[in-house]
Tab-separated table of C-alpha atoms in Angstrom:
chain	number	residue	atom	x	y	z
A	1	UNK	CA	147.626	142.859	77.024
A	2	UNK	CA	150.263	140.839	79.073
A	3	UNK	CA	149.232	137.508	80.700
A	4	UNK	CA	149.855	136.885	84.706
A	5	UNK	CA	152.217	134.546	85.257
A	6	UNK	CA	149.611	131.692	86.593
A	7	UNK	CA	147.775	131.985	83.887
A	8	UNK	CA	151.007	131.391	81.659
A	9	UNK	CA	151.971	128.771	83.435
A	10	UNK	CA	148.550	126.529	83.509
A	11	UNK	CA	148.212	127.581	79.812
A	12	UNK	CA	151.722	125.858	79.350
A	13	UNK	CA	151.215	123.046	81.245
A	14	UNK	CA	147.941	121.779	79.486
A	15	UNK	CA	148.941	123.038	76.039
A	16	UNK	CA	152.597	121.306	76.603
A	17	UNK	CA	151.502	117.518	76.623
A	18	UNK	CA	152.286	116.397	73.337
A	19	UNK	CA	148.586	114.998	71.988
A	20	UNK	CA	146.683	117.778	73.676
A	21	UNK	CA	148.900	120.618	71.251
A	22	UNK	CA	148.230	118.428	68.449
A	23	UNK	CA	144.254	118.720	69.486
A	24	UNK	CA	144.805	122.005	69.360
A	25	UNK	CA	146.533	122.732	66.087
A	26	UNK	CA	143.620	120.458	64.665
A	27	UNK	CA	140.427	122.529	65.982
A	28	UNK	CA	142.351	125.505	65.451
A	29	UNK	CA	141.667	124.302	61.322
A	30	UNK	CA	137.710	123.813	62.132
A	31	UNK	CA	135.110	122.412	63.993
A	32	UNK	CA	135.370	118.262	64.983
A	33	UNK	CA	133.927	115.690	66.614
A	34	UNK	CA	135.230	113.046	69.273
A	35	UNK	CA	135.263	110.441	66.062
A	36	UNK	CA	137.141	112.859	64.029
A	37	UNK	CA	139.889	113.175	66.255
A	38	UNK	CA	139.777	109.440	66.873
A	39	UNK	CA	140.365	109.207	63.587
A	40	UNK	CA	143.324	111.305	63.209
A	41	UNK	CA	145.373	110.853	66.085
A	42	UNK	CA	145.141	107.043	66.014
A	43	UNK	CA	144.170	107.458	69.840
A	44	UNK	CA	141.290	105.763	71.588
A	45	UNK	CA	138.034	107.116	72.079
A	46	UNK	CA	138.247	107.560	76.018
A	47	UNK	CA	141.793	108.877	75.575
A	48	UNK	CA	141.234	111.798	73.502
A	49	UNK	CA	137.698	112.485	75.410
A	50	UNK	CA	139.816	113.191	78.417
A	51	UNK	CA	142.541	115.558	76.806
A	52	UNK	CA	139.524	117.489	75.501
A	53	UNK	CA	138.315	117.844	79.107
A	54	UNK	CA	141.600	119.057	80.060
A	55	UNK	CA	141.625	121.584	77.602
A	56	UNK	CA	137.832	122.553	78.184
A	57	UNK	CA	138.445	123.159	82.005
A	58	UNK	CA	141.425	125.604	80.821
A	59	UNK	CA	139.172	127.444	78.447
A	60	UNK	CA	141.342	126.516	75.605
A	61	UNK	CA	138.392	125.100	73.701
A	62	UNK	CA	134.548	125.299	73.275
A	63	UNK	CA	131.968	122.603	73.073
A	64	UNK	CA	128.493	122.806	71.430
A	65	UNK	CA	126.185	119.803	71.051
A	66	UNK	CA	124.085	119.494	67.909
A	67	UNK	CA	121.879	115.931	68.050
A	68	UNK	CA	124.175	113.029	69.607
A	69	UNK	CA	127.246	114.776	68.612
A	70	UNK	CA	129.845	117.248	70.263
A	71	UNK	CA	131.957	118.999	68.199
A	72	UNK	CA	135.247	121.313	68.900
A	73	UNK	CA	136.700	124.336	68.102
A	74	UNK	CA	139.709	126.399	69.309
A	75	UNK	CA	138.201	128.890	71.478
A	76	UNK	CA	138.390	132.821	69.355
A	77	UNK	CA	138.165	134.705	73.065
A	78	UNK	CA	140.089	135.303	75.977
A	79	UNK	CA	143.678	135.557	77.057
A	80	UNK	CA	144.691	131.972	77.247
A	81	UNK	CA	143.224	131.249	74.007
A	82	UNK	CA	145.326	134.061	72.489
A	83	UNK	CA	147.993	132.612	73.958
A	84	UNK	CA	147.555	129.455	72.254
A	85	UNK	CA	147.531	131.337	68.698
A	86	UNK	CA	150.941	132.362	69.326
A	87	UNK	CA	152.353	129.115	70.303
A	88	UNK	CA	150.906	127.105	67.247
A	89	UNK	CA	151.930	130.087	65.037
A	90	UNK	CA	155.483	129.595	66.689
A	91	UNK	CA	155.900	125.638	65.944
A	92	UNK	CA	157.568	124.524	62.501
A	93	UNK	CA	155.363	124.159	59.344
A	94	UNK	CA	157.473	121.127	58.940
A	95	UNK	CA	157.345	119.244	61.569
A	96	UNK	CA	156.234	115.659	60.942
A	97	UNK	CA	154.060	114.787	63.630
A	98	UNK	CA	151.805	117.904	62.645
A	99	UNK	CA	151.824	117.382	59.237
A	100	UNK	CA	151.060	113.941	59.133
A	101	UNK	CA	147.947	114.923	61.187
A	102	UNK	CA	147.394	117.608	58.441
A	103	UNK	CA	147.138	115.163	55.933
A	104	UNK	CA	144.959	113.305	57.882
A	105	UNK	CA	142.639	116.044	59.099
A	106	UNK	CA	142.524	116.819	54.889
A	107	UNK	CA	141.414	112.771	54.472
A	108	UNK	CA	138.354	113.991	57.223
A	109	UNK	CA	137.269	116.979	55.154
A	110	UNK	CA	137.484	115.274	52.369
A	111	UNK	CA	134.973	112.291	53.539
A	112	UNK	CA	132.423	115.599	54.939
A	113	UNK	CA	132.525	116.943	51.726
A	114	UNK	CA	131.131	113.577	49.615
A	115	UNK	CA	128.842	113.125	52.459
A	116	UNK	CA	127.364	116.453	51.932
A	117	UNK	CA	127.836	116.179	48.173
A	118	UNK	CA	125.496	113.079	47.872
A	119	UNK	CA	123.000	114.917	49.697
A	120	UNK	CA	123.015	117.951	47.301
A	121	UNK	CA	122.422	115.157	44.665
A	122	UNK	CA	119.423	113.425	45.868
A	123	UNK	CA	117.823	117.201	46.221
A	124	UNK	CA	119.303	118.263	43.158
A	125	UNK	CA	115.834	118.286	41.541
A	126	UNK	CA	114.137	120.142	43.808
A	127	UNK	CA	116.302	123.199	44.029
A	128	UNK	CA	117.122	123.691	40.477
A	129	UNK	CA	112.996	123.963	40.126
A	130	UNK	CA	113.145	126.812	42.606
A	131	UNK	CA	116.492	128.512	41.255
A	132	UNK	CA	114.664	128.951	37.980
A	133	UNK	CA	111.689	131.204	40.136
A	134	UNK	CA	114.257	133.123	41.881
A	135	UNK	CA	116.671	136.239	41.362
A	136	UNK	CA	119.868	135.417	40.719
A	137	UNK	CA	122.399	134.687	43.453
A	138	UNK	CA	124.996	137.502	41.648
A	139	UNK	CA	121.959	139.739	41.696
A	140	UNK	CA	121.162	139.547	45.210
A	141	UNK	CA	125.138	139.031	46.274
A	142	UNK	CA	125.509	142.525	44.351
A	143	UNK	CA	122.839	144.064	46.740
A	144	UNK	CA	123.804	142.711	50.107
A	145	UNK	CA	127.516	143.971	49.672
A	146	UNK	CA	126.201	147.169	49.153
A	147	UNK	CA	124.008	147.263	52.187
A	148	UNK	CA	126.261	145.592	54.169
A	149	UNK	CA	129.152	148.006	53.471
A	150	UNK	CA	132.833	147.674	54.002
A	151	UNK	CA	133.509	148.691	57.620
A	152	UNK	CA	134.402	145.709	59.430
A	153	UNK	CA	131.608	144.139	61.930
A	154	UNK	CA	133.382	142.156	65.005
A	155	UNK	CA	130.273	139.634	65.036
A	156	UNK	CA	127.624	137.880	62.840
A	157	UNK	CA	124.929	135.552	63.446
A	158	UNK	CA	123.342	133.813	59.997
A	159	UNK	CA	120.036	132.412	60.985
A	160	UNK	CA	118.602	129.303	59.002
A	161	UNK	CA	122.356	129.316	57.598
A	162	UNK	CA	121.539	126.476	55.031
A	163	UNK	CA	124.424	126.306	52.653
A	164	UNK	CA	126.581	128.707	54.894
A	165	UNK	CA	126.408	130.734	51.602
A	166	UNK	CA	126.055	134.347	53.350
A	167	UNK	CA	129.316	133.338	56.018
A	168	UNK	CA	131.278	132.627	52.607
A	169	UNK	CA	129.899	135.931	51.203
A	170	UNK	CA	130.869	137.988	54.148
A	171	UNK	CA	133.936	136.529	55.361
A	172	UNK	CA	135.635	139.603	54.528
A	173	UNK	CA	133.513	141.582	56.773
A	174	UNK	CA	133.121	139.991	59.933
A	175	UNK	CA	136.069	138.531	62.981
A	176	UNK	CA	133.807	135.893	63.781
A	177	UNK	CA	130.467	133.945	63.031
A	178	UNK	CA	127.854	131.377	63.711
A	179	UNK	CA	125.580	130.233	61.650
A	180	UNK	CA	122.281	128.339	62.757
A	181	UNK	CA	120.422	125.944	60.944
A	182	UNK	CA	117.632	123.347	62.014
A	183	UNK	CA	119.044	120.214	59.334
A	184	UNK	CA	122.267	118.653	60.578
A	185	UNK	CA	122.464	117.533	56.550
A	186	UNK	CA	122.163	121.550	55.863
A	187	UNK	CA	125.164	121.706	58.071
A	188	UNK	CA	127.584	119.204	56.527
A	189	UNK	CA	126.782	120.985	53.551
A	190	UNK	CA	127.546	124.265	55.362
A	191	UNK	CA	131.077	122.526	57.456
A	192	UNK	CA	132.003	121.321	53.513
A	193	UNK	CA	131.772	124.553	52.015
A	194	UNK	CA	133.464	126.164	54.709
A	195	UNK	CA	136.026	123.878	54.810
A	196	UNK	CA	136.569	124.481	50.849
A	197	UNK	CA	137.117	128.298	50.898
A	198	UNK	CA	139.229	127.920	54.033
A	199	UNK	CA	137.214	130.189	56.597
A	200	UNK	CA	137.552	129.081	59.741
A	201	UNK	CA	136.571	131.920	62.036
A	202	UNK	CA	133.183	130.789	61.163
A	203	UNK	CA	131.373	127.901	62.794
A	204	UNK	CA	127.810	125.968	62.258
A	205	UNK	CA	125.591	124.849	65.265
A	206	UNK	CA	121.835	123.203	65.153
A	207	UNK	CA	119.501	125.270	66.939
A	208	UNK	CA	115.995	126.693	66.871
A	209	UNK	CA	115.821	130.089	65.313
A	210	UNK	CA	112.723	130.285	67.211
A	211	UNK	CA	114.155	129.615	70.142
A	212	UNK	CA	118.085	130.749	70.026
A	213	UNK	CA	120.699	129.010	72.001
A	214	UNK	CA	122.860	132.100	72.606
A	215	UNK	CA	123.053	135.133	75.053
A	216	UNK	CA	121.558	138.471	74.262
A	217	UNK	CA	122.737	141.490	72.913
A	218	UNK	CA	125.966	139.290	71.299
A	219	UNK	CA	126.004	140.463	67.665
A	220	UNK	CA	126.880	143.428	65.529
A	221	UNK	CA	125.244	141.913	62.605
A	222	UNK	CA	122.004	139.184	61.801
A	223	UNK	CA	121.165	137.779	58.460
A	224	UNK	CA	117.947	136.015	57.598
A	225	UNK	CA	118.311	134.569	54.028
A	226	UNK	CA	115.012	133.001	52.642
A	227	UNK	CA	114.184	131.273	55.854
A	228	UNK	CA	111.043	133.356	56.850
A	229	UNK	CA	108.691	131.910	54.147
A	230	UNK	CA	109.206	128.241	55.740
A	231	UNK	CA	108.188	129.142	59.345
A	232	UNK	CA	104.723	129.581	60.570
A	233	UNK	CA	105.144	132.849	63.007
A	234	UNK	CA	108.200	134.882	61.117
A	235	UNK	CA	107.918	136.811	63.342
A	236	UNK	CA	109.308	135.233	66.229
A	237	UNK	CA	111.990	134.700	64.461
A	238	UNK	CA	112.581	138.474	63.555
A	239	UNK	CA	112.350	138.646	67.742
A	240	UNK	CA	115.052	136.464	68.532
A	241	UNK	CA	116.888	137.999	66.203
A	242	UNK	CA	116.628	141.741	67.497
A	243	UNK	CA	116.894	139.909	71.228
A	244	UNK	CA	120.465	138.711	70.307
A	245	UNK	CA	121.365	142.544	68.346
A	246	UNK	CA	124.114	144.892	70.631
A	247	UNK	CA	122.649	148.106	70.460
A	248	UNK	CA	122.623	150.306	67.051
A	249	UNK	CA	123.303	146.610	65.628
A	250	UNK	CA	121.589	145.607	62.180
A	251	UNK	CA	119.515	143.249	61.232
A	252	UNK	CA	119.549	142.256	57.310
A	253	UNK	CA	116.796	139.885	55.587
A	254	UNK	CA	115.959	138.786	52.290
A	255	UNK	CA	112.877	136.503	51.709
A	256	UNK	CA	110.271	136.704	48.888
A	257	UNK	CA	108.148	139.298	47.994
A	258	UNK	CA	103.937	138.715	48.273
A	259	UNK	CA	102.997	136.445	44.997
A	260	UNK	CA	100.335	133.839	43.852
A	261	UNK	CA	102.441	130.639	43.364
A	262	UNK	CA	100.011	128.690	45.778
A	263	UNK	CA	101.977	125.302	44.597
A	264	UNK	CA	104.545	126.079	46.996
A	265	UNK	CA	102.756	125.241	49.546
A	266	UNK	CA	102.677	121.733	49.138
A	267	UNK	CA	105.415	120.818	46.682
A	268	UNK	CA	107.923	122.976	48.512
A	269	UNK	CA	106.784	123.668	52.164
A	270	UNK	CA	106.241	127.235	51.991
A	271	UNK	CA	103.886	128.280	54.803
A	272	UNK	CA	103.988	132.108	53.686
A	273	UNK	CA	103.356	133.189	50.292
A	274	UNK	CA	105.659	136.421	50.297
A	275	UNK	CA	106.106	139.954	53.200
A	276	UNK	CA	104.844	143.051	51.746
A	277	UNK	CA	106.697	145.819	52.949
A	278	UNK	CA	104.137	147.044	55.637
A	279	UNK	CA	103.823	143.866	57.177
A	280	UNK	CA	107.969	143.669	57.611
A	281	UNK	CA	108.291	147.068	58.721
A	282	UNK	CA	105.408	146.065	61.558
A	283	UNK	CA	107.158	143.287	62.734
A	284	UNK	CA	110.343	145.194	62.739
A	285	UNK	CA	108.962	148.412	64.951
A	286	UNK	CA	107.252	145.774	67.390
A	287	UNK	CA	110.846	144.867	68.143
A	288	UNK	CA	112.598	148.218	68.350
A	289	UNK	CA	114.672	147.993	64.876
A	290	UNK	CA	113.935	150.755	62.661
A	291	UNK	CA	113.982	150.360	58.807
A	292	UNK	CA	116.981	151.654	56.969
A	293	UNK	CA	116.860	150.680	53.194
A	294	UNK	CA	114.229	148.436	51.368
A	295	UNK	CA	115.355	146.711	47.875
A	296	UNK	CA	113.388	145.083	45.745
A	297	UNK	CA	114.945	142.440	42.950
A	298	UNK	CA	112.260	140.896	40.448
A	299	UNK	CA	113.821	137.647	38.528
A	300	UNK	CA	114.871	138.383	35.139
A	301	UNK	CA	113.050	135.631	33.795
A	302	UNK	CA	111.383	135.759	30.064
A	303	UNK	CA	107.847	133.993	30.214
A	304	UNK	CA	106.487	131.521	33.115
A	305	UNK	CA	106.287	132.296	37.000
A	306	UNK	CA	109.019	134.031	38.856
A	307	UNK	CA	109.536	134.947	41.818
A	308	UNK	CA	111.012	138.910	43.294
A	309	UNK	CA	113.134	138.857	46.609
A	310	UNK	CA	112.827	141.871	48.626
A	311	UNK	CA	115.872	142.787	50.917
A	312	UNK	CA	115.007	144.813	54.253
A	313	UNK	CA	118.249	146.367	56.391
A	314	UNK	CA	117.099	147.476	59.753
A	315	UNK	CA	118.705	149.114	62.669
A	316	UNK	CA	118.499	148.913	66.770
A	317	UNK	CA	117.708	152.178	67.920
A	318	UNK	CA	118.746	151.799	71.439
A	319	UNK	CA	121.974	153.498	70.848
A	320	UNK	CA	120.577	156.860	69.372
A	321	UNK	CA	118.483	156.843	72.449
A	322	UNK	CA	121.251	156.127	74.407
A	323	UNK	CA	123.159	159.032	72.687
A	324	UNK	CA	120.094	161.189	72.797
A	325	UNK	CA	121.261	162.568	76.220
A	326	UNK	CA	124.248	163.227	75.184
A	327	UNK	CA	123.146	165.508	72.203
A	328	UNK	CA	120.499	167.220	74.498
A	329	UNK	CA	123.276	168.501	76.451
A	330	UNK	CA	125.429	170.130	73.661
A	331	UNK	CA	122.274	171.731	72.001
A	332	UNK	CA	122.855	175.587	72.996
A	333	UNK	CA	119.925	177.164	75.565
């Protein structure tokens, strides 16, 4: 799809100033704050505030908020953000300026990662008591690459994202994610990883699951990985999710199966002790998704408490009413 000529021409004359393309190349490589950028270009606070603006007001960029900080990314939409692609895909590799910011922008990552490293440590404890209750993480992998498939989904939303495990798991699958967690510490964790395995067509935001910061009917494809045990009504959250589905889109969870480990409660903040299959597949109807596949996994653990994850993949069924018509019509009188 061509581009009108005003919209070339405004695209080239905010992209063209020399700092504001080098903002650009840099979000292009993740999500960054105001300090970040500060940080790189040598530039002061006010100044680079003001090229961001610039390139806000031209749609070149996005903003999202999570506590007192604003972070950055390239924007993944529209014409004059494709436009941009091309023109940092057209400048040198080479070029000294750019690489000198690369090196810099690596010097960033680098400090995210120790932050979120140190934080791993001081709750190392903690999770290695519940990784020895669980399933393994190549057992359940295994099963939500087979549920998930191979054809391609355009969007996915990963809600309570944690780790941003399941965006590294399915980055071959989907064009574009966000993840949502609650902890800003969850998130540098999440930013850290993702800046490891080099995905950046996914992003991390702080938001309510409860209460979703994003428009309806936006995603092919939800995932709610051991979140639901933590939250008091489970299933609001399974309602925001199916309120932010496109139609026939699917909604995938994996939380624990009903057990007796009453402990949990208090040592671990669990607030649900397991979802029996009839209870999900309630909550599921009351929101118009109808169950595809159930899995269960039980720990292969010899002796002691463990705990088995069930998996539940769920469809909207707006689209085969919406093709319902349609298939009325060629059924012979």
């Amino acid at each position: 799809m061509g581009h009108s000529l005003d919209t070339l021409v405004d695209v080239l004359k905010t992209a063209g100033e020399p700092t504001r393309f080098r903002l650009l190349a840099l979000v292009a490589a993740g999500d960054l704050t105001v300090t970040d950028l500060t940080e790189i270009l040598g530039q002061s606070q006010p100044r680079i505030s003001r090229h961001l603006k610039l390139l806000a007001e031209e749609d070149l960029i996005e903003r999202y908020q999570e506590g007192a900080w604003a972070y950055f990314r390239l924007k993944r939409e529209g014409t004059a953000a494709a436009l941009v692609r091309t023109l940092l895909i057209a400048v040198s590799i080479d070029d000294p300026i750019l690489a000198r910011d690369r090196e810099r922008l690596a010097t960033v990552k680098q400090a995210r990662a120790e932050r979120a490293q140190a934080y791993f440590s001081r709750n190392a404890a903690e999770w290695d008591e519940l990784r020895r209750l669980h399933v393994s993480d190549a057992v359940v992998e295994k099963a939500l690459l087979k549920l998930v498939g191979r054809t391609p989904v355009d969007s996915l939303l990963d809600l309570g994202t944690g780790t941003g495990w399941i965006l590294q798991l399915l980055s071959d699958v989907y064009r574009r994610a966000v993840g949502i967690d609650a902890s800003r510490d969850m998130l540098s964790v999440a930013r850290a990883n993702l800046d490891k395995a080099g995905i950046v067509k996914a992003s991390v935001r702080q938001g309510d699951i409860l209460n979703l910061p994003l428009d309806g009917q936006d995603f092919d494809l939800v995932t709610i990985h051991q979140v639901l045990h933590f939250l008091d009504q489970p299933e609001r959250a399974i309602a925001e999710a199916a309120r932010v589905l496109r139609p026939g889109g699917r909604l995938l969870i994996v939380d624990l199966a009903p057990h007796n480990l009453e402990y949990l409660r208090d040592e671990h903040a669990h607030v649900r002790l397991g979802f029996s299959h009839e209870t999900m597949a309630e909550w599921l109807e009351k929101v118009g998704l109808d169950v595809q596949e159930v899995v269960d996994l039980a720990a292969d653990r010899q002796g002691g408490p463990s705990l088995t994850a069930t998996v539940w993949l769920a469809r909207d069924r707006r689209l085969l009413i919406a093709d319902a018509p349609a298939a009325k019509e060629m059924t012979p009188a």
